[in-house]
Amino acid sequence: MPAVLSRRRRLLAGACLSTVAVGLLLTGGARALPQREGPSRDAGNEVAVGAYLHYGSPGVDRMEELSDWLGGTELRAGHTYLPGDTWANIEGAPDSLRSWARWRQEKADRLFVLNVPMLAGNESGVPDGRVAALLRSGARGAYDQHFQRLAKRLVGLRVPDTVIVLGWEMNGFDYTHRCRPDPASWKKYWRHIVTAMRSVRGQHFRFDFAPNRGGDAIAWTRCYPGDDVVDIIGMDSYDQPPGNSFREHVEQPYGLRQQVDFARAHRKRISYPEWGLFRNGDNPEYVRDMLGWIGEHRPLYHSITDYCPHGVWQCGENPRSARVFQEILSSGGADGERWAGAGDRTGAGGPGSTARARPWWLPAARGGSAFPPRR
């Protein structure tokens, strides 16, 4: 999430947003490459559609409301965050986890996506020197017990297959769990956390490595901890610099194209845990392009950040973008072919149609997936 939007704002977002417009995302996709056996795998070939609507129990209720607004489009990815203020909260203290666990258990093909901070005081403005010292402690196993407790909490709530977005946006400047002050220790610390959580009996977690799009404070490739402790290569991507156009979002160093190529090389699924509007305001072209990119590259899941200024359903500031969401997503569009014009490569459509010319990033002939073939 952009650094200007604090955890406090996330917590308050659900109480102060207007309710208009539209919702989310798409379907279509390749099957997950299994890392370990577990009680639930991804259903069929569908991408899990999600939204961040509120960190607590109200977010669960709003999932159904958003789905109804979209004419029944199913939201299979429930996405929330653990507060990073105290170790107790990182260990899974918030009672709202019970509500999310019940939501997950209602259908076998749902995904519960949980952002987990790596350090307490995660938005406390900790200086680099102190961050480096904390990372070194983590690399020695000093905090393993906190993550074992979290793992036991999730298994106890019967969500042992939670997707853990661990240390998100680690390539940025602001979160205490950032990588730049000591990349080597950061990677060792990640490995300690994953090892600690996987040591808990009954777990089947998947770990999502999700940097910010672009170079930011450090090249995110320098923070990658290894294929054996990463299951998904994610990316948080908002309509803001670096890059003033979607083409630049794709082609810039450490952008969307590099994420897809990196994931292919490492035989991982991709995800988009956070995306949405931002500094360019109400920008329906960005929404069309992002949905087109998602439709072509088939992430395991994606989740729009749905509050102002990023969102569409809970934010009245973006009516044109909301209309694009409504027209494309409620009709089951945005899967590459239909998004480009229901099989018409020119994108021809009637008056008011959301169909458009075939996106420049798509291959001339269909068949190139962002995910490597299963063996």
mmCIF file of C-alpha atoms in Angstrom:
data_model
loop_
_atom_site.group_PDB
_atom_site.id
_atom_site.type_symbol
_atom_site.label_atom_id
_atom_site.label_comp_id
_atom_site.label_asym_id
_atom_site.label_seq_id
_atom_site.Cartn_x
_atom_site.Cartn_y
_atom_site.Cartn_z
ATOM 1 C CA MET A 1 0.000 0.000 0.000
ATOM 2 C CA PRO A 2 1.256 3.519 -0.694
ATOM 3 C CA ALA A 3 3.154 4.731 2.327
ATOM 4 C CA VAL A 4 1.008 7.852 2.693
ATOM 5 C CA LEU A 5 -1.891 5.607 3.716
ATOM 6 C CA SER A 6 -1.218 4.403 7.239
ATOM 7 C CA ARG A 7 -2.457 1.417 9.183
ATOM 8 C CA ARG A 8 -4.662 3.836 11.103
ATOM 9 C CA ARG A 9 -6.365 4.860 7.915
ATOM 10 C CA ARG A 10 -6.870 1.207 7.000
ATOM 11 C CA LEU A 11 -8.574 0.559 10.314
ATOM 12 C CA LEU A 12 -10.868 3.544 9.965
ATOM 13 C CA ALA A 13 -11.588 3.166 6.279
ATOM 14 C CA GLY A 14 -14.715 1.069 6.620
ATOM 15 C CA ALA A 15 -16.468 3.572 8.881
ATOM 16 C CA CYS A 16 -16.057 6.694 6.772
ATOM 17 C CA LEU A 17 -16.415 5.693 3.135
ATOM 18 C CA SER A 18 -19.319 6.452 0.860
ATOM 19 C CA THR A 19 -20.960 3.497 -0.868
ATOM 20 C CA VAL A 20 -21.278 3.831 -4.614
ATOM 21 C CA ALA A 21 -20.275 2.245 -7.788
ATOM 22 C CA VAL A 22 -18.704 -1.007 -8.363
ATOM 23 C CA GLY A 23 -16.616 -3.919 -7.539
ATOM 24 C CA LEU A 24 -14.196 -6.367 -8.682
ATOM 25 C CA LEU A 25 -12.419 -8.501 -10.725
ATOM 26 C CA LEU A 26 -12.184 -11.406 -12.961
ATOM 27 C CA THR A 27 -12.066 -15.106 -13.562
ATOM 28 C CA GLY A 28 -10.037 -17.410 -15.771
ATOM 29 C CA GLY A 29 -6.663 -18.965 -15.211
ATOM 30 C CA ALA A 30 -4.229 -21.777 -14.868
ATOM 31 C CA ARG A 31 -4.167 -24.272 -12.043
ATOM 32 C CA ALA A 32 -1.836 -23.760 -9.123
ATOM 33 C CA LEU A 33 1.471 -25.577 -9.166
ATOM 34 C CA PRO A 34 1.219 -27.598 -5.945
ATOM 35 C CA GLN A 35 3.988 -26.908 -3.454
ATOM 36 C CA ARG A 36 2.667 -29.248 -0.776
ATOM 37 C CA GLU A 37 -0.439 -31.327 -0.289
ATOM 38 C CA GLY A 38 -3.190 -29.589 1.631
ATOM 39 C CA PRO A 39 -6.865 -29.800 2.539
ATOM 40 C CA SER A 40 -7.942 -27.424 -0.233
ATOM 41 C CA ARG A 41 -6.545 -26.624 -3.623
ATOM 42 C CA ASP A 42 -7.711 -24.009 -6.081
ATOM 43 C CA ALA A 43 -10.978 -24.939 -7.695
ATOM 44 C CA GLY A 44 -10.987 -25.548 -11.414
ATOM 45 C CA ASN A 45 -9.172 -22.997 -13.515
ATOM 46 C CA GLU A 46 -10.580 -19.848 -11.944
ATOM 47 C CA VAL A 47 -8.677 -16.901 -10.578
ATOM 48 C CA ALA A 48 -9.891 -15.953 -7.108
ATOM 49 C CA VAL A 49 -11.474 -12.498 -7.129
ATOM 50 C CA GLY A 50 -11.059 -10.385 -4.004
ATOM 51 C CA ALA A 51 -11.223 -6.964 -2.419
ATOM 52 C CA TYR A 52 -9.928 -5.319 0.700
ATOM 53 C CA LEU A 53 -13.115 -3.846 2.200
ATOM 54 C CA HIS A 54 -12.298 -3.573 5.924
ATOM 55 C CA TYR A 55 -9.701 -5.278 8.091
ATOM 56 C CA GLY A 56 -12.250 -6.637 10.601
ATOM 57 C CA SER A 57 -15.598 -8.388 10.610
ATOM 58 C CA PRO A 58 -17.367 -5.638 8.584
ATOM 59 C CA GLY A 59 -15.165 -6.660 5.675
ATOM 60 C CA VAL A 60 -16.773 -10.097 5.712
ATOM 61 C CA ASP A 61 -20.287 -8.649 5.489
ATOM 62 C CA ARG A 62 -19.293 -6.329 2.669
ATOM 63 C CA MET A 63 -18.020 -9.224 0.553
ATOM 64 C CA GLU A 64 -21.595 -10.395 0.066
ATOM 65 C CA GLU A 65 -22.853 -6.863 -0.563
ATOM 66 C CA LEU A 66 -20.239 -6.255 -3.231
ATOM 67 C CA SER A 67 -21.009 -9.582 -4.863
ATOM 68 C CA ASP A 68 -24.695 -8.679 -4.968
ATOM 69 C CA TRP A 69 -23.888 -5.309 -6.545
ATOM 70 C CA LEU A 70 -22.023 -7.156 -9.257
ATOM 71 C CA GLY A 71 -25.006 -9.302 -10.071
ATOM 72 C CA GLY A 72 -23.701 -12.328 -8.236
ATOM 73 C CA THR A 73 -20.057 -12.253 -9.303
ATOM 74 C CA GLU A 74 -18.394 -14.467 -6.725
ATOM 75 C CA LEU A 75 -15.623 -13.047 -4.564
ATOM 76 C CA ARG A 76 -13.464 -16.047 -3.664
ATOM 77 C CA ALA A 77 -10.501 -14.238 -2.103
ATOM 78 C CA GLY A 78 -11.114 -12.774 1.339
ATOM 79 C CA HIS A 79 -8.296 -10.341 2.110
ATOM 80 C CA THR A 80 -7.354 -8.694 5.386
ATOM 81 C CA TYR A 81 -4.348 -7.551 7.422
ATOM 82 C CA LEU A 82 -2.970 -8.199 10.875
ATOM 83 C CA PRO A 83 -2.133 -4.950 12.679
ATOM 84 C CA GLY A 84 1.613 -4.498 13.037
ATOM 85 C CA ASP A 85 1.576 -2.459 16.228
ATOM 86 C CA THR A 86 2.229 -5.232 18.763
ATOM 87 C CA TRP A 87 3.540 -8.773 18.737
ATOM 88 C CA ALA A 88 0.241 -9.954 20.213
ATOM 89 C CA ASN A 89 -1.601 -8.720 17.129
ATOM 90 C CA ILE A 90 0.974 -10.277 14.805
ATOM 91 C CA GLU A 91 0.368 -13.545 16.672
ATOM 92 C CA GLY A 92 -3.265 -13.359 15.563
ATOM 93 C CA ALA A 93 -4.976 -11.747 18.538
ATOM 94 C CA PRO A 94 -7.713 -9.849 16.604
ATOM 95 C CA ASP A 95 -11.019 -11.608 17.205
ATOM 96 C CA SER A 96 -12.121 -10.692 13.673
ATOM 97 C CA LEU A 97 -10.012 -13.630 12.455
ATOM 98 C CA ARG A 98 -12.872 -15.833 13.643
ATOM 99 C CA SER A 99 -15.267 -14.109 11.252
ATOM 100 C CA TRP A 100 -12.856 -14.491 8.359
ATOM 101 C CA ALA A 101 -12.309 -18.145 9.247
ATOM 102 C CA ARG A 102 -16.064 -18.811 9.171
ATOM 103 C CA TRP A 103 -16.282 -17.099 5.778
ATOM 104 C CA ARG A 104 -13.441 -19.265 4.442
ATOM 105 C CA GLN A 105 -15.030 -22.473 5.712
ATOM 106 C CA GLU A 106 -18.361 -21.827 3.982
ATOM 107 C CA LYS A 107 -17.011 -22.869 0.563
ATOM 108 C CA ALA A 108 -14.167 -25.227 -0.240
ATOM 109 C CA ASP A 109 -12.810 -23.146 -3.140
ATOM 110 C CA ARG A 110 -12.340 -19.906 -1.198
ATOM 111 C CA LEU A 111 -8.959 -18.387 -0.357
ATOM 112 C CA PHE A 112 -8.213 -16.539 2.849
ATOM 113 C CA VAL A 113 -5.429 -14.018 2.188
ATOM 114 C CA LEU A 114 -3.743 -12.536 5.262
ATOM 115 C CA ASN A 115 -1.069 -9.836 5.224
ATOM 116 C CA VAL A 116 1.341 -10.523 8.095
ATOM 117 C CA PRO A 117 3.886 -7.938 9.327
ATOM 118 C CA MET A 118 7.357 -9.231 10.139
ATOM 119 C CA LEU A 119 8.088 -6.813 12.995
ATOM 120 C CA ALA A 120 6.127 -5.026 15.713
ATOM 121 C CA GLY A 121 5.853 -1.250 15.411
ATOM 122 C CA ASN A 122 5.624 -1.723 11.673
ATOM 123 C CA GLU A 123 4.501 1.852 10.949
ATOM 124 C CA SER A 124 6.428 3.594 13.712
ATOM 125 C CA GLY A 125 9.054 5.404 11.646
ATOM 126 C CA VAL A 126 11.910 3.221 12.867
ATOM 127 C CA PRO A 127 15.299 4.432 11.496
ATOM 128 C CA ASP A 128 17.403 2.246 9.219
ATOM 129 C CA GLY A 129 20.030 1.404 11.834
ATOM 130 C CA ARG A 130 17.435 0.070 14.232
ATOM 131 C CA VAL A 131 15.674 -1.821 11.427
ATOM 132 C CA ALA A 132 18.947 -3.504 10.499
ATOM 133 C CA ALA A 133 19.469 -4.579 14.109
ATOM 134 C CA LEU A 134 15.931 -6.002 14.293
ATOM 135 C CA LEU A 135 16.427 -7.902 11.050
ATOM 136 C CA ARG A 136 19.646 -9.401 12.353
ATOM 137 C CA SER A 137 17.828 -10.557 15.485
ATOM 138 C CA GLY A 138 15.120 -12.082 13.339
ATOM 139 C CA ALA A 139 17.736 -13.811 11.203
ATOM 140 C CA ARG A 140 19.008 -15.482 14.388
ATOM 141 C CA GLY A 141 15.518 -16.776 15.234
ATOM 142 C CA ALA A 142 14.712 -14.293 18.003
ATOM 143 C CA TYR A 143 11.077 -13.880 16.897
ATOM 144 C CA ASP A 144 10.247 -17.381 15.691
ATOM 145 C CA GLN A 145 7.894 -18.041 18.599
ATOM 146 C CA HIS A 146 5.545 -15.223 17.528
ATOM 147 C CA PHE A 147 5.011 -16.793 14.118
ATOM 148 C CA GLN A 148 4.592 -20.265 15.551
ATOM 149 C CA ARG A 149 1.802 -18.840 17.699
ATOM 150 C CA LEU A 150 0.195 -17.275 14.649
ATOM 151 C CA ALA A 151 0.401 -20.576 12.775
ATOM 152 C CA LYS A 152 -1.226 -22.416 15.696
ATOM 153 C CA ARG A 153 -3.941 -19.769 15.865
ATOM 154 C CA LEU A 154 -4.772 -20.177 12.160
ATOM 155 C CA VAL A 155 -4.720 -23.962 12.326
ATOM 156 C CA GLY A 156 -6.930 -23.800 15.411
ATOM 157 C CA LEU A 157 -9.412 -21.620 13.522
ATOM 158 C CA ARG A 158 -9.463 -24.236 10.743
ATOM 159 C CA VAL A 159 -7.825 -22.031 8.143
ATOM 160 C CA PRO A 160 -4.573 -23.988 7.769
ATOM 161 C CA ASP A 161 -4.358 -23.189 4.043
ATOM 162 C CA THR A 162 -4.216 -19.404 4.484
ATOM 163 C CA VAL A 163 -2.220 -17.462 1.907
ATOM 164 C CA ILE A 164 0.308 -15.471 3.963
ATOM 165 C CA VAL A 165 1.409 -12.185 2.362
ATOM 166 C CA LEU A 166 4.480 -11.873 4.536
ATOM 167 C CA GLY A 167 6.376 -8.601 4.874
ATOM 168 C CA TRP A 168 4.540 -6.973 1.968
ATOM 169 C CA GLU A 169 6.124 -4.032 0.118
ATOM 170 C CA MET A 170 9.474 -4.928 1.616
ATOM 171 C CA ASN A 171 11.259 -2.969 -1.138
ATOM 172 C CA GLY A 172 9.799 0.324 0.103
ATOM 173 C CA PHE A 173 11.029 3.039 2.454
ATOM 174 C CA ASP A 174 8.553 3.043 5.304
ATOM 175 C CA TYR A 175 7.517 -0.226 6.913
ATOM 176 C CA THR A 176 9.736 -1.463 9.718
ATOM 177 C CA HIS A 177 9.822 -4.833 7.961
ATOM 178 C CA ARG A 178 11.561 -3.241 4.962
ATOM 179 C CA CYS A 179 14.481 -4.983 3.303
ATOM 180 C CA ARG A 180 16.882 -2.196 2.316
ATOM 181 C CA PRO A 181 18.728 -1.735 5.633
ATOM 182 C CA ASP A 182 20.071 -5.322 5.506
ATOM 183 C CA PRO A 183 18.898 -7.501 2.590
ATOM 184 C CA ALA A 184 20.927 -10.535 3.634
ATOM 185 C CA SER A 185 19.431 -10.556 7.129
ATOM 186 C CA TRP A 186 15.959 -9.846 5.749
ATOM 187 C CA LYS A 187 16.114 -12.962 3.590
ATOM 188 C CA LYS A 188 17.363 -15.103 6.471
ATOM 189 C CA TYR A 189 14.610 -13.724 8.680
ATOM 190 C CA TRP A 190 11.931 -14.564 6.080
ATOM 191 C CA ARG A 191 13.300 -18.110 5.983
ATOM 192 C CA HIS A 192 13.115 -18.357 9.778
ATOM 193 C CA ILE A 193 9.488 -17.215 9.761
ATOM 194 C CA VAL A 194 8.420 -19.665 7.061
ATOM 195 C CA THR A 195 10.272 -22.526 8.758
ATOM 196 C CA ALA A 196 8.649 -21.662 12.097
ATOM 197 C CA MET A 197 5.145 -21.543 10.624
ATOM 198 C CA ARG A 198 5.608 -24.719 8.602
ATOM 199 C CA SER A 199 6.738 -26.538 11.747
ATOM 200 C CA VAL A 200 3.194 -26.394 13.147
ATOM 201 C CA ARG A 201 1.299 -29.617 12.680
ATOM 202 C CA GLY A 202 -1.644 -29.444 10.279
ATOM 203 C CA GLN A 203 -0.563 -26.326 8.382
ATOM 204 C CA HIS A 204 -0.699 -25.960 4.593
ATOM 205 C CA PHE A 205 0.159 -22.276 4.252
ATOM 206 C CA ARG A 206 1.302 -20.625 1.044
ATOM 207 C CA PHE A 207 3.696 -17.696 1.313
ATOM 208 C CA ASP A 208 3.317 -14.732 -1.032
ATOM 209 C CA PHE A 209 6.343 -12.495 -1.713
ATOM 210 C CA ALA A 210 4.707 -9.187 -2.721
ATOM 211 C CA PRO A 211 6.864 -6.089 -3.367
ATOM 212 C CA ASN A 212 5.768 -2.713 -4.638
ATOM 213 C CA ARG A 213 5.869 -2.309 -8.396
ATOM 214 C CA GLY A 214 9.069 -0.607 -9.540
ATOM 215 C CA GLY A 215 12.468 -0.030 -8.024
ATOM 216 C CA ASP A 216 11.339 1.896 -4.928
ATOM 217 C CA ALA A 217 14.028 1.826 -2.194
ATOM 218 C CA ILE A 218 15.743 -1.359 -3.409
ATOM 219 C CA ALA A 219 15.377 -3.780 -6.305
ATOM 220 C CA TRP A 220 12.921 -6.355 -5.013
ATOM 221 C CA THR A 221 14.901 -9.155 -6.626
ATOM 222 C CA ARG A 222 17.639 -8.484 -4.045
ATOM 223 C CA CYS A 223 15.172 -9.400 -1.314
ATOM 224 C CA TYR A 224 13.943 -12.680 -2.793
ATOM 225 C CA PRO A 225 14.574 -15.339 -0.110
ATOM 226 C CA GLY A 226 14.483 -18.508 -2.236
ATOM 227 C CA ASP A 227 12.145 -20.814 -4.102
ATOM 228 C CA ASP A 228 11.820 -23.263 -1.215
ATOM 229 C CA VAL A 229 10.260 -20.633 1.067
ATOM 230 C CA VAL A 230 8.110 -18.754 -1.488
ATOM 231 C CA ASP A 231 4.982 -20.113 -3.137
ATOM 232 C CA ILE A 232 3.627 -17.039 -4.959
ATOM 233 C CA ILE A 233 5.247 -13.968 -6.537
ATOM 234 C CA GLY A 234 2.907 -11.057 -5.862
ATOM 235 C CA MET A 235 3.026 -7.358 -6.608
ATOM 236 C CA ASP A 236 1.204 -4.299 -5.222
ATOM 237 C CA SER A 237 0.516 -1.931 -8.114
ATOM 238 C CA TYR A 238 -1.371 1.367 -7.907
ATOM 239 C CA ASP A 239 -2.037 4.004 -10.554
ATOM 240 C CA GLN A 240 0.869 6.223 -9.577
ATOM 241 C CA PRO A 241 4.569 6.732 -10.342
ATOM 242 C CA PRO A 242 6.985 5.246 -11.068
ATOM 243 C CA GLY A 243 5.495 5.335 -14.531
ATOM 244 C CA ASN A 244 2.904 7.761 -15.865
ATOM 245 C CA SER A 245 1.171 5.268 -18.148
ATOM 246 C CA PHE A 246 0.201 1.632 -17.905
ATOM 247 C CA ARG A 247 2.773 0.797 -20.562
ATOM 248 C CA GLU A 248 5.426 2.196 -18.218
ATOM 249 C CA HIS A 249 3.955 0.208 -15.315
ATOM 250 C CA VAL A 250 4.530 -2.895 -17.399
ATOM 251 C CA GLU A 251 7.899 -2.178 -18.969
ATOM 252 C CA GLN A 252 9.744 -0.249 -16.250
ATOM 253 C CA PRO A 253 12.544 -1.981 -14.341
ATOM 254 C CA TYR A 254 11.022 -4.217 -11.664
ATOM 255 C CA GLY A 255 7.551 -3.616 -13.099
ATOM 256 C CA LEU A 256 4.702 -5.890 -14.076
ATOM 257 C CA ARG A 257 6.547 -7.542 -16.960
ATOM 258 C CA GLN A 258 9.539 -8.369 -14.795
ATOM 259 C CA GLN A 259 7.267 -9.828 -12.120
ATOM 260 C CA VAL A 260 5.663 -12.179 -14.659
ATOM 261 C CA ASP A 261 9.019 -13.173 -16.149
ATOM 262 C CA PHE A 262 10.564 -13.712 -12.711
ATOM 263 C CA ALA A 263 7.647 -15.894 -11.640
ATOM 264 C CA ARG A 264 7.879 -17.948 -14.827
ATOM 265 C CA ALA A 265 11.607 -18.477 -14.317
ATOM 266 C CA HIS A 266 10.999 -19.644 -10.738
ATOM 267 C CA ARG A 267 7.890 -21.700 -11.603
ATOM 268 C CA LYS A 268 5.573 -19.735 -9.316
ATOM 269 C CA ARG A 269 2.049 -18.415 -9.619
ATOM 270 C CA ILE A 270 1.594 -14.650 -9.515
ATOM 271 C CA SER A 271 -0.831 -12.522 -7.497
ATOM 272 C CA TYR A 272 -1.914 -8.916 -7.062
ATOM 273 C CA PRO A 273 -2.715 -8.536 -3.346
ATOM 274 C CA GLU A 274 -3.210 -4.751 -3.692
ATOM 275 C CA TRP A 275 -4.086 -2.660 -6.688
ATOM 276 C CA GLY A 276 -6.261 0.356 -7.387
ATOM 277 C CA LEU A 277 -6.486 3.979 -8.391
ATOM 278 C CA PHE A 278 -4.345 6.672 -6.834
ATOM 279 C CA ARG A 279 -2.498 9.778 -7.962
ATOM 280 C CA ASN A 280 -4.087 9.980 -11.414
ATOM 281 C CA GLY A 281 -7.573 10.138 -9.940
ATOM 282 C CA ASP A 282 -10.600 8.657 -11.656
ATOM 283 C CA ASN A 283 -8.839 6.846 -14.490
ATOM 284 C CA PRO A 284 -11.004 4.269 -16.305
ATOM 285 C CA GLU A 285 -8.234 3.511 -18.802
ATOM 286 C CA TYR A 286 -6.015 2.302 -15.981
ATOM 287 C CA VAL A 287 -8.822 0.058 -14.743
ATOM 288 C CA ARG A 288 -9.366 -1.393 -18.231
ATOM 289 C CA ASP A 289 -5.652 -1.971 -18.689
ATOM 290 C CA MET A 290 -5.107 -3.528 -15.276
ATOM 291 C CA LEU A 291 -8.057 -5.869 -15.732
ATOM 292 C CA GLY A 292 -6.783 -6.745 -19.181
ATOM 293 C CA TRP A 293 -3.339 -7.527 -17.805
ATOM 294 C CA ILE A 294 -4.854 -9.646 -15.047
ATOM 295 C CA GLY A 295 -7.089 -11.434 -17.532
ATOM 296 C CA GLU A 296 -4.137 -12.332 -19.709
ATOM 297 C CA HIS A 297 -1.694 -13.374 -17.001
ATOM 298 C CA ARG A 298 -3.989 -15.369 -14.744
ATOM 299 C CA PRO A 299 -2.897 -14.662 -11.160
ATOM 300 C CA LEU A 300 -3.847 -17.052 -8.405
ATOM 301 C CA TYR A 301 -5.861 -14.172 -6.921
ATOM 302 C CA HIS A 302 -6.110 -10.411 -6.957
ATOM 303 C CA SER A 303 -7.624 -7.884 -4.601
ATOM 304 C CA ILE A 304 -8.494 -4.250 -5.218
ATOM 305 C CA THR A 305 -7.976 -1.866 -2.311
ATOM 306 C CA ASP A 306 -11.540 -0.616 -2.118
ATOM 307 C CA TYR A 307 -11.561 2.627 -0.196
ATOM 308 C CA CYS A 308 -10.804 6.194 -1.225
ATOM 309 C CA PRO A 309 -8.764 7.168 -3.135
ATOM 310 C CA HIS A 310 -8.067 3.695 -4.538
ATOM 311 C CA GLY A 311 -11.441 2.045 -4.725
ATOM 312 C CA VAL A 312 -14.626 1.940 -6.732
ATOM 313 C CA TRP A 313 -17.457 0.433 -4.693
ATOM 314 C CA GLN A 314 -16.821 2.205 -1.379
ATOM 315 C CA CYS A 315 -15.498 5.412 -2.916
ATOM 316 C CA GLY A 316 -17.612 8.001 -4.696
ATOM 317 C CA GLU A 317 -14.586 9.842 -6.079
ATOM 318 C CA ASN A 318 -14.129 7.504 -9.062
ATOM 319 C CA PRO A 319 -17.466 7.203 -10.899
ATOM 320 C CA ARG A 320 -16.031 6.627 -14.385
ATOM 321 C CA SER A 321 -13.754 3.879 -13.150
ATOM 322 C CA ALA A 322 -16.665 2.425 -11.208
ATOM 323 C CA ARG A 323 -18.702 2.247 -14.410
ATOM 324 C CA VAL A 324 -15.915 0.319 -16.128
ATOM 325 C CA PHE A 325 -15.803 -2.139 -13.240
ATOM 326 C CA GLN A 326 -19.547 -2.585 -13.399
ATOM 327 C CA GLU A 327 -19.757 -3.139 -17.143
ATOM 328 C CA ILE A 328 -16.764 -5.460 -17.424
ATOM 329 C CA LEU A 329 -16.804 -7.405 -14.207
ATOM 330 C CA SER A 330 -20.488 -7.997 -13.586
ATOM 331 C CA SER A 331 -20.687 -9.527 -17.066
ATOM 332 C CA GLY A 332 -17.780 -11.887 -16.374
ATOM 333 C CA GLY A 333 -15.442 -10.036 -18.690
ATOM 334 C CA ALA A 334 -11.771 -9.105 -18.413
ATOM 335 C CA ASP A 335 -10.431 -12.516 -19.376
ATOM 336 C CA GLY A 336 -8.273 -11.361 -22.279
ATOM 337 C CA GLU A 337 -10.500 -12.520 -25.146
ATOM 338 C CA ARG A 338 -13.827 -11.068 -24.044
ATOM 339 C CA TRP A 339 -12.157 -7.993 -22.662
ATOM 340 C CA ALA A 340 -10.672 -7.329 -26.106
ATOM 341 C CA GLY A 341 -14.057 -7.591 -27.764
ATOM 342 C CA ALA A 342 -15.656 -11.011 -27.363
ATOM 343 C CA GLY A 343 -13.300 -12.701 -29.767
ATOM 344 C CA ASP A 344 -13.029 -9.757 -32.146
ATOM 345 C CA ARG A 345 -9.323 -8.884 -32.209
ATOM 346 C CA THR A 346 -10.101 -5.349 -33.292
ATOM 347 C CA GLY A 347 -12.171 -4.740 -30.165
ATOM 348 C CA ALA A 348 -15.202 -3.688 -32.188
ATOM 349 C CA GLY A 349 -18.304 -3.097 -30.107
ATOM 350 C CA GLY A 350 -21.554 -1.203 -30.124
ATOM 351 C CA PRO A 351 -22.176 2.268 -28.689
ATOM 352 C CA GLY A 352 -21.193 2.420 -25.044
ATOM 353 C CA SER A 353 -19.424 -0.932 -25.218
ATOM 354 C CA THR A 354 -16.430 -1.497 -22.970
ATOM 355 C CA ALA A 355 -14.756 -3.506 -25.744
ATOM 356 C CA ARG A 356 -11.613 -1.900 -27.105
ATOM 357 C CA ALA A 357 -8.644 -2.606 -29.340
ATOM 358 C CA ARG A 358 -6.522 -5.574 -28.430
ATOM 359 C CA PRO A 359 -4.028 -4.500 -25.721
ATOM 360 C CA TRP A 360 -0.488 -3.919 -26.970
ATOM 361 C CA TRP A 361 1.008 -6.393 -24.487
ATOM 362 C CA LEU A 362 -0.969 -9.430 -25.726
ATOM 363 C CA PRO A 363 0.727 -11.812 -28.162
ATOM 364 C CA ALA A 364 -0.447 -11.919 -31.760
ATOM 365 C CA ALA A 365 -1.807 -15.416 -31.189
ATOM 366 C CA ARG A 366 -3.314 -16.642 -27.955
ATOM 367 C CA GLY A 367 -1.450 -19.301 -26.045
ATOM 368 C CA GLY A 368 1.317 -17.627 -24.049
ATOM 369 C CA SER A 369 0.518 -17.908 -20.361
ATOM 370 C CA ALA A 370 2.433 -16.138 -17.631
ATOM 371 C CA PHE A 371 2.527 -19.397 -15.721
ATOM 372 C CA PRO A 372 4.761 -22.247 -16.923
ATOM 373 C CA PRO A 373 3.187 -25.559 -17.950
ATOM 374 C CA ARG A 374 2.739 -28.139 -15.224
ATOM 375 C CA ARG A 375 4.987 -31.185 -15.353
#
